[in-house]
PDB file of C-alpha atoms in Angstrom:
ATOM      1  CA  MET D   8      18.861  -4.300  26.806  1.00  0.00           C
ATOM      2  CA  TYR D   9      21.344  -5.551  24.221  1.00  0.00           C
ATOM      3  CA  ALA D  10      20.674  -5.503  20.482  1.00  0.00           C
ATOM      4  CA  CYS D  11      22.605  -6.052  17.282  1.00  0.00           C
ATOM      5  CA  ALA D  12      21.776  -5.855  13.581  1.00  0.00           C
ATOM      6  CA  LEU D  13      23.369  -7.572  10.611  1.00  0.00           C
ATOM      7  CA  THR D  14      22.567  -7.523   6.913  1.00  0.00           C
ATOM      8  CA  ASP D  15      24.168  -9.635   4.198  1.00  0.00           C
ATOM      9  CA  VAL D  16      23.750  -9.743   0.420  1.00  0.00           C
ATOM     10  CA  GLY D  17      23.517 -13.553   0.422  1.00  0.00           C
ATOM     11  CA  LYS D  18      24.957 -15.971  -2.132  1.00  0.00           C
ATOM     12  CA  ALA D  19      22.747 -15.338  -5.169  1.00  0.00           C
ATOM     13  CA  ARG D  20      22.155 -11.568  -5.318  1.00  0.00           C
ATOM     14  CA  HIS D  21      24.547  -8.821  -6.416  1.00  0.00           C
ATOM     15  CA  LEU D  22      22.686  -6.022  -4.631  1.00  0.00           C
ATOM     16  CA  ASN D  23      21.397  -5.855  -1.065  1.00  0.00           C
ATOM     17  CA  GLN D  24      17.847  -4.489  -1.165  1.00  0.00           C
ATOM     18  CA  ASP D  25      17.339  -4.919   2.590  1.00  0.00           C
ATOM     19  CA  SER D  26      17.693  -2.005   5.009  1.00  0.00           C
ATOM     20  CA  VAL D  27      17.987  -2.134   8.791  1.00  0.00           C
ATOM     21  CA  PHE D  28      17.940   0.235  11.758  1.00  0.00           C
ATOM     22  CA  CYS D  29      18.772  -0.662  15.348  1.00  0.00           C
ATOM     23  CA  SER D  30      18.808   1.772  18.266  1.00  0.00           C
ATOM     24  CA  GLU D  31      18.741   0.782  21.939  1.00  0.00           C
ATOM     25  CA  SER D  32      18.420   4.479  22.850  1.00  0.00           C
ATOM     26  CA  GLY D  33      15.615   6.926  22.153  1.00  0.00           C
ATOM     27  CA  VAL D  34      14.435   8.009  18.724  1.00  0.00           C
ATOM     28  CA  GLY D  35      12.165  11.033  19.068  1.00  0.00           C
ATOM     29  CA  ASN D  36       9.694  10.145  21.817  1.00  0.00           C
ATOM     30  CA  LEU D  37      10.244   6.414  21.388  1.00  0.00           C
ATOM     31  CA  PRO D  38      12.561   4.778  23.975  1.00  0.00           C
ATOM     32  CA  ASN D  39      14.213   2.618  21.294  1.00  0.00           C
ATOM     33  CA  LEU D  40      13.506   1.460  17.759  1.00  0.00           C
ATOM     34  CA  PHE D  41      14.258  -1.548  15.564  1.00  0.00           C
ATOM     35  CA  ILE D  42      13.391  -1.792  11.838  1.00  0.00           C
ATOM     36  CA  VAL D  43      13.838  -4.281   9.002  1.00  0.00           C
ATOM     37  CA  ALA D  44      12.727  -3.422   5.444  1.00  0.00           C
ATOM     38  CA  ASP D  45      13.028  -5.662   2.374  1.00  0.00           C
ATOM     39  CA  GLY D  46      12.724  -3.737  -0.880  1.00  0.00           C
ATOM     40  CA  MET D  47      11.443  -4.865  -4.246  1.00  0.00           C
ATOM     41  CA  GLY D  48      11.556  -3.370  -7.715  1.00  0.00           C
ATOM     42  CA  GLY D  49      13.649  -3.435 -10.870  1.00  0.00           C
ATOM     43  CA  HIS D  50      17.208  -2.165 -11.150  1.00  0.00           C
ATOM     44  CA  ARG D  51      17.938  -0.288  -7.906  1.00  0.00           C
ATOM     45  CA  ALA D  52      14.310   0.547  -7.083  1.00  0.00           C
ATOM     46  CA  GLY D  53      14.081  -2.044  -4.305  1.00  0.00           C
ATOM     47  CA  ASP D  54      17.243  -0.725  -2.699  1.00  0.00           C
ATOM     48  CA  TYR D  55      15.863   2.818  -2.928  1.00  0.00           C
ATOM     49  CA  ALA D  56      12.472   1.768  -1.518  1.00  0.00           C
ATOM     50  CA  SER D  57      13.790   0.076   1.618  1.00  0.00           C
ATOM     51  CA  ARG D  58      16.466   2.680   2.330  1.00  0.00           C
ATOM     52  CA  THR D  59      14.104   5.613   1.785  1.00  0.00           C
ATOM     53  CA  ALA D  60      11.380   3.931   3.836  1.00  0.00           C
ATOM     54  CA  VAL D  61      13.687   3.660   6.843  1.00  0.00           C
ATOM     55  CA  GLU D  62      15.077   7.190   6.450  1.00  0.00           C
ATOM     56  CA  PHE D  63      11.634   8.774   5.993  1.00  0.00           C
ATOM     57  CA  LEU D  64      10.165   6.767   8.880  1.00  0.00           C
ATOM     58  CA  LEU D  65      12.927   7.972  11.207  1.00  0.00           C
ATOM     59  CA  GLN D  66      12.373  11.581  10.118  1.00  0.00           C
ATOM     60  CA  GLN D  67       8.646  11.305  10.811  1.00  0.00           C
ATOM     61  CA  ILE D  68       9.126   9.632  14.203  1.00  0.00           C
ATOM     62  CA  ARG D  69      11.528  12.351  15.349  1.00  0.00           C
ATOM     63  CA  GLU D  70       8.920  15.003  14.559  1.00  0.00           C
ATOM     64  CA  LYS D  71       6.011  13.433  16.472  1.00  0.00           C
ATOM     65  CA  GLU D  72       4.741  15.060  19.659  1.00  0.00           C
ATOM     66  CA  SER D  73       2.775  12.008  20.813  1.00  0.00           C
ATOM     67  CA  ARG D  74       4.340   9.611  23.320  1.00  0.00           C
ATOM     68  CA  ASP D  75       2.131   6.669  22.365  1.00  0.00           C
ATOM     69  CA  PRO D  76       4.275   4.229  20.297  1.00  0.00           C
ATOM     70  CA  ILE D  77       1.325   2.947  18.249  1.00  0.00           C
ATOM     71  CA  VAL D  78       0.108   6.453  17.407  1.00  0.00           C
ATOM     72  CA  ILE D  79       3.642   7.448  16.418  1.00  0.00           C
ATOM     73  CA  LEU D  80       4.239   4.338  14.292  1.00  0.00           C
ATOM     74  CA  LYS D  81       0.801   4.379  12.637  1.00  0.00           C
ATOM     75  CA  ASP D  82       0.997   7.989  11.511  1.00  0.00           C
ATOM     76  CA  SER D  83       4.641   7.676  10.443  1.00  0.00           C
ATOM     77  CA  VAL D  84       4.031   4.520   8.377  1.00  0.00           C
ATOM     78  CA  GLU D  85       1.041   6.097   6.638  1.00  0.00           C
ATOM     79  CA  LYS D  86       3.023   9.208   5.688  1.00  0.00           C
ATOM     80  CA  MET D  87       6.011   7.121   4.618  1.00  0.00           C
ATOM     81  CA  ASN D  88       3.781   4.972   2.401  1.00  0.00           C
ATOM     82  CA  GLY D  89       2.320   8.049   0.726  1.00  0.00           C
ATOM     83  CA  TYR D  90       5.769   9.479   0.089  1.00  0.00           C
ATOM     84  CA  LEU D  91       7.063   6.268  -1.533  1.00  0.00           C
ATOM     85  CA  TRP D  92       3.901   5.930  -3.617  1.00  0.00           C
ATOM     86  CA  ARG D  93       4.294   9.480  -4.951  1.00  0.00           C
ATOM     87  CA  CYS D  94       7.970   8.849  -5.729  1.00  0.00           C
ATOM     88  CA  SER D  95       7.090   5.736  -7.734  1.00  0.00           C
ATOM     89  CA  ARG D  96       4.520   7.660  -9.789  1.00  0.00           C
ATOM     90  CA  GLU D  97       6.761  10.657 -10.446  1.00  0.00           C
ATOM     91  CA  ASN D  98       9.937   8.755 -11.383  1.00  0.00           C
ATOM     92  CA  PRO D  99       9.605   6.074 -14.112  1.00  0.00           C
ATOM     93  CA  SER D 100      12.748   4.294 -12.888  1.00  0.00           C
ATOM     94  CA  LEU D 101      11.025   3.728  -9.535  1.00  0.00           C
ATOM     95  CA  ALA D 102       7.664   2.563 -10.929  1.00  0.00           C
ATOM     96  CA  GLY D 103       6.344  -0.498  -9.106  1.00  0.00           C
ATOM     97  CA  MET D 104       8.777  -0.270  -6.225  1.00  0.00           C
ATOM     98  CA  GLY D 105       7.779  -1.230  -2.708  1.00  0.00           C
ATOM     99  CA  THR D 106       9.126  -2.613   0.516  1.00  0.00           C
ATOM    100  CA  THR D 107       8.135  -4.804   3.409  1.00  0.00           C
ATOM    101  CA  LEU D 108       8.437  -3.336   6.879  1.00  0.00           C
ATOM    102  CA  VAL D 109       8.602  -4.696  10.399  1.00  0.00           C
ATOM    103  CA  ALA D 110       9.358  -2.327  13.260  1.00  0.00           C
ATOM    104  CA  ALA D 111       9.310  -2.696  17.027  1.00  0.00           C
ATOM    105  CA  VAL D 112       9.524  -0.585  20.171  1.00  0.00           C
ATOM    106  CA  LEU D 113      10.189  -2.054  23.624  1.00  0.00           C
ATOM    107  CA  THR D 114       8.825  -0.235  26.691  1.00  0.00           C
ATOM    108  CA  ASN D 115       9.593  -2.042  29.950  1.00  0.00           C
ATOM    109  CA  ASP D 116       8.091  -5.507  29.339  1.00  0.00           C
ATOM    110  CA  THR D 117       5.757  -4.481  26.497  1.00  0.00           C
ATOM    111  CA  LEU D 118       6.652  -4.844  22.825  1.00  0.00           C
ATOM    112  CA  GLN D 119       4.802  -2.745  20.230  1.00  0.00           C
ATOM    113  CA  VAL D 120       5.092  -4.054  16.671  1.00  0.00           C
ATOM    114  CA  VAL D 121       4.017  -2.898  13.210  1.00  0.00           C
ATOM    115  CA  ASN D 122       4.355  -4.921  10.021  1.00  0.00           C
ATOM    116  CA  VAL D 123       3.522  -4.825   6.336  1.00  0.00           C
ATOM    117  CA  GLY D 124       4.576  -7.701   4.069  1.00  0.00           C
ATOM    118  CA  ASP D 125       6.462 -10.849   4.998  1.00  0.00           C
ATOM    119  CA  SER D 126       9.393  -9.633   7.061  1.00  0.00           C
ATOM    120  CA  ARG D 127       8.845 -11.110  10.508  1.00  0.00           C
ATOM    121  CA  LEU D 128       9.157 -10.597  14.230  1.00  0.00           C
ATOM    122  CA  TYR D 129       9.602 -13.561  16.562  1.00  0.00           C
ATOM    123  CA  VAL D 130       9.577 -13.798  20.348  1.00  0.00           C
ATOM    124  CA  ILE D 131      11.832 -16.643  21.455  1.00  0.00           C
ATOM    125  CA  GLY D 132      11.758 -18.092  24.957  1.00  0.00           C
ATOM    126  CA  ASP D 133      10.853 -21.644  25.928  1.00  0.00           C
ATOM    127  CA  GLU D 134       9.241 -21.770  22.468  1.00  0.00           C
ATOM    128  CA  ILE D 135       9.574 -19.742  19.276  1.00  0.00           C
ATOM    129  CA  HIS D 136       6.511 -17.654  18.461  1.00  0.00           C
ATOM    130  CA  GLN D 137       5.963 -15.693  15.249  1.00  0.00           C
ATOM    131  CA  VAL D 138       4.176 -12.512  16.327  1.00  0.00           C
ATOM    132  CA  THR D 139       3.629 -11.014  12.880  1.00  0.00           C
ATOM    133  CA  ARG D 140       1.454 -12.598  10.218  1.00  0.00           C
ATOM    134  CA  ASP D 141       2.857 -12.712   6.689  1.00  0.00           C
ATOM    135  CA  HIS D 142       0.917 -10.666   4.169  1.00  0.00           C
ATOM    136  CA  SER D 143       1.410 -13.282   1.489  1.00  0.00           C
ATOM    137  CA  LEU D 144      -0.628 -15.260  -1.010  1.00  0.00           C
ATOM    138  CA  VAL D 145       0.101 -18.572   0.725  1.00  0.00           C
ATOM    139  CA  GLU D 146      -1.101 -17.287   4.110  1.00  0.00           C
ATOM    140  CA  GLU D 147      -4.344 -16.070   2.523  1.00  0.00           C
ATOM    141  CA  LEU D 148      -4.858 -19.454   0.827  1.00  0.00           C
ATOM    142  CA  ILE D 149      -4.117 -21.302   4.071  1.00  0.00           C
ATOM    143  CA  ALA D 150      -6.644 -19.138   5.932  1.00  0.00           C
ATOM    144  CA  GLN D 151      -9.222 -20.030   3.258  1.00  0.00           C
ATOM    145  CA  GLY D 152      -8.436 -23.728   3.586  1.00  0.00           C
ATOM    146  CA  ARG D 153      -7.186 -23.877  -0.013  1.00  0.00           C
ATOM    147  CA  LEU D 154      -3.541 -24.664   0.679  1.00  0.00           C
ATOM    148  CA  VAL D 155      -1.538 -26.904   2.997  1.00  0.00           C
ATOM    149  CA  ARG D 156       1.457 -25.359   4.745  1.00  0.00           C
ATOM    150  CA  GLY D 157       4.691 -26.995   3.585  1.00  0.00           C
ATOM    151  CA  SER D 158       3.208 -28.452   0.382  1.00  0.00           C
ATOM    152  CA  ALA D 159       4.921 -28.117  -3.000  1.00  0.00           C
ATOM    153  CA  GLU D 160       2.445 -25.413  -4.022  1.00  0.00           C
ATOM    154  CA  TYR D 161       3.114 -23.583  -0.747  1.00  0.00           C
ATOM    155  CA  HIS D 162       6.836 -23.401  -1.468  1.00  0.00           C
ATOM    156  CA  ALA D 163       6.234 -22.413  -5.108  1.00  0.00           C
ATOM    157  CA  LYS D 164       4.055 -19.420  -4.127  1.00  0.00           C
ATOM    158  CA  LYS D 165       5.715 -18.479  -0.844  1.00  0.00           C
ATOM    159  CA  ASN D 166       7.391 -15.314  -2.152  1.00  0.00           C
ATOM    160  CA  VAL D 167       4.196 -13.708  -3.500  1.00  0.00           C
ATOM    161  CA  ILE D 168       3.270 -10.958  -1.031  1.00  0.00           C
ATOM    162  CA  THR D 169      -0.117  -9.257  -0.918  1.00  0.00           C
ATOM    163  CA  ARG D 170       0.822  -6.060   0.913  1.00  0.00           C
ATOM    164  CA  ALA D 171       3.854  -3.792   0.717  1.00  0.00           C
ATOM    165  CA  VAL D 172       4.676  -0.212   1.596  1.00  0.00           C
ATOM    166  CA  GLY D 173       4.617   2.235  -1.325  1.00  0.00           C
ATOM    167  CA  VAL D 174       2.710   0.061  -3.790  1.00  0.00           C
ATOM    168  CA  ASP D 175      -0.688   1.714  -3.289  1.00  0.00           C
ATOM    169  CA  GLU D 176      -1.806   5.179  -2.214  1.00  0.00           C
ATOM    170  CA  ARG D 177      -2.840   3.761   1.159  1.00  0.00           C
ATOM    171  CA  VAL D 178      -1.406   0.891   3.179  1.00  0.00           C
ATOM    172  CA  ALA D 179      -3.004  -1.382   5.777  1.00  0.00           C
ATOM    173  CA  ALA D 180      -0.431  -2.151   8.453  1.00  0.00           C
ATOM    174  CA  ASP D 181      -0.906  -4.668  11.252  1.00  0.00           C
ATOM    175  CA  PHE D 182      -0.135  -3.739  14.858  1.00  0.00           C
ATOM    176  CA  PHE D 183       0.639  -6.047  17.764  1.00  0.00           C
ATOM    177  CA  GLU D 184       1.266  -5.641  21.483  1.00  0.00           C
ATOM    178  CA  VAL D 185       3.146  -8.393  23.309  1.00  0.00           C
ATOM    179  CA  LYS D 186       3.916  -8.785  27.024  1.00  0.00           C
ATOM    180  CA  LEU D 187       7.407 -10.243  27.381  1.00  0.00           C
ATOM    181  CA  LEU D 188       8.934 -12.517  29.986  1.00  0.00           C
ATOM    182  CA  SER D 189      12.363 -11.534  31.319  1.00  0.00           C
ATOM    183  CA  ASP D 190      14.302 -14.228  29.437  1.00  0.00           C
ATOM    184  CA  GLU D 191      12.610 -13.910  26.042  1.00  0.00           C
ATOM    185  CA  LYS D 192      14.583 -12.797  22.997  1.00  0.00           C
ATOM    186  CA  ILE D 193      13.244 -10.781  20.061  1.00  0.00           C
ATOM    187  CA  LEU D 194      14.145 -11.371  16.416  1.00  0.00           C
ATOM    188  CA  LEU D 195      13.242  -9.164  13.460  1.00  0.00           C
ATOM    189  CA  CYS D 196      14.254 -10.547  10.069  1.00  0.00           C
ATOM    190  CA  SER D 197      13.712 -10.463   6.330  1.00  0.00           C
ATOM    191  CA  ASP D 198      12.512 -13.523   4.431  1.00  0.00           C
ATOM    192  CA  GLY D 199      16.069 -14.169   3.284  1.00  0.00           C
ATOM    193  CA  LEU D 200      16.460 -15.824   6.685  1.00  0.00           C
ATOM    194  CA  THR D 201      13.109 -17.571   7.070  1.00  0.00           C
ATOM    195  CA  ASN D 202      13.051 -18.963   3.533  1.00  0.00           C
ATOM    196  CA  MET D 203      16.430 -20.621   4.140  1.00  0.00           C
ATOM    197  CA  ILE D 204      16.204 -22.052   7.662  1.00  0.00           C
ATOM    198  CA  THR D 205      13.379 -23.393   9.812  1.00  0.00           C
ATOM    199  CA  ASP D 206      11.935 -21.915  12.986  1.00  0.00           C
ATOM    200  CA  ASP D 207      13.479 -24.817  14.917  1.00  0.00           C
ATOM    201  CA  GLU D 208      16.919 -23.929  13.555  1.00  0.00           C
ATOM    202  CA  ILE D 209      16.369 -20.287  14.491  1.00  0.00           C
ATOM    203  CA  TYR D 210      15.366 -21.337  18.014  1.00  0.00           C
ATOM    204  CA  THR D 211      18.467 -23.486  18.454  1.00  0.00           C
ATOM    205  CA  ILE D 212      20.857 -20.776  17.254  1.00  0.00           C
ATOM    206  CA  VAL D 213      19.275 -18.025  19.358  1.00  0.00           C
ATOM    207  CA  HIS D 214      19.664 -20.178  22.488  1.00  0.00           C
ATOM    208  CA  ARG D 215      23.373 -20.864  21.980  1.00  0.00           C
ATOM    209  CA  SER D 216      25.639 -19.880  24.882  1.00  0.00           C
ATOM    210  CA  ILE D 217      27.641 -17.356  22.849  1.00  0.00           C
ATOM    211  CA  PRO D 218      27.578 -13.534  22.654  1.00  0.00           C
ATOM    212  CA  LEU D 219      24.537 -11.941  21.037  1.00  0.00           C
ATOM    213  CA  ARG D 220      26.403 -10.687  17.963  1.00  0.00           C
ATOM    214  CA  GLU D 221      27.815 -14.174  17.356  1.00  0.00           C
ATOM    215  CA  ARG D 222      24.295 -15.612  17.481  1.00  0.00           C
ATOM    216  CA  ALA D 223      23.118 -13.022  14.948  1.00  0.00           C
ATOM    217  CA  ALA D 224      26.070 -13.871  12.719  1.00  0.00           C
ATOM    218  CA  ALA D 225      25.288 -17.583  13.096  1.00  0.00           C
ATOM    219  CA  LEU D 226      21.743 -16.980  11.820  1.00  0.00           C
ATOM    220  CA  VAL D 227      23.112 -15.237   8.718  1.00  0.00           C
ATOM    221  CA  GLU D 228      25.712 -17.963   8.209  1.00  0.00           C
ATOM    222  CA  ALA D 229      23.076 -20.712   8.475  1.00  0.00           C
ATOM    223  CA  ALA D 230      20.932 -19.006   5.819  1.00  0.00           C
ATOM    224  CA  ASN D 231      23.936 -18.719   3.510  1.00  0.00           C
ATOM    225  CA  LEU D 232      24.935 -22.344   4.094  1.00  0.00           C
ATOM    226  CA  SER D 233      21.398 -23.352   3.100  1.00  0.00           C
ATOM    227  CA  GLY D 234      21.734 -21.514  -0.221  1.00  0.00           C
ATOM    228  CA  GLY D 235      21.572 -17.803   0.578  1.00  0.00           C
ATOM    229  CA  ARG D 236      19.115 -17.212  -2.257  1.00  0.00           C
ATOM    230  CA  ASP D 237      18.147 -13.737  -1.017  1.00  0.00           C
ATOM    231  CA  ASN D 238      19.472 -10.875   1.063  1.00  0.00           C
ATOM    232  CA  ILE D 239      19.521 -11.730   4.774  1.00  0.00           C
ATOM    233  CA  THR D 240      18.847  -9.242   7.555  1.00  0.00           C
ATOM    234  CA  VAL D 241      18.449  -9.866  11.288  1.00  0.00           C
ATOM    235  CA  VAL D 242      17.983  -7.750  14.397  1.00  0.00           C
ATOM    236  CA  LEU D 243      18.438  -9.753  17.595  1.00  0.00           C
ATOM    237  CA  ILE D 244      17.472  -8.298  20.981  1.00  0.00           C
ATOM    238  CA  GLU D 245      17.742  -9.570  24.547  1.00  0.00           C
ATOM    239  CA  ARG D 246      17.144  -7.896  27.880  1.00  0.00           C
TER     240      ARG D 246
END
């Protein structure tokens, strides 16, 4: 397995509120671990939320006795959410903070994924497939048949998320299990990438015949060339 992670402040922001973790080796009882978190909140609260979420999640995972990735991730995310929620209530400067989260563990040919918010995980082979489902207002409206994907209203409301870690006392995370083919790549990313370039552009870049790190850098560069209106974070994995 080969993996690399990059994060970039983008062209419009002065502070990077994204956080990333990338380990091809074991973390606690997990064989590997990949995380992207995109914080939100005034001043430095978003930066604090994403960074603390990753740090607390890692601490929890290292303490777990279970060897089941879903059990480990579920319990760790729930405890991490509670910790962030308490921090936001106890410290006025952190009030209203929260963060998205997408994390993945790869065991042989099986990918275990957890997500909250609109940071995404893709599996990219002959086609590009978004595994996670955005917890966003537009996705809820589309599911209700009240909004057309790609419409002007869709783009205007695209950044409104309906779930985030640390915003409420409890969080509802989604979990996915994916069987991978040998040549499929995995991409975790914040919306600073997906709001700037299309899935087709992502697919083309990921399939370039260049080293993995150069492909990750090309994704970040493409988002910046398209405007770079937000922080951009990518984790790219191939086996």
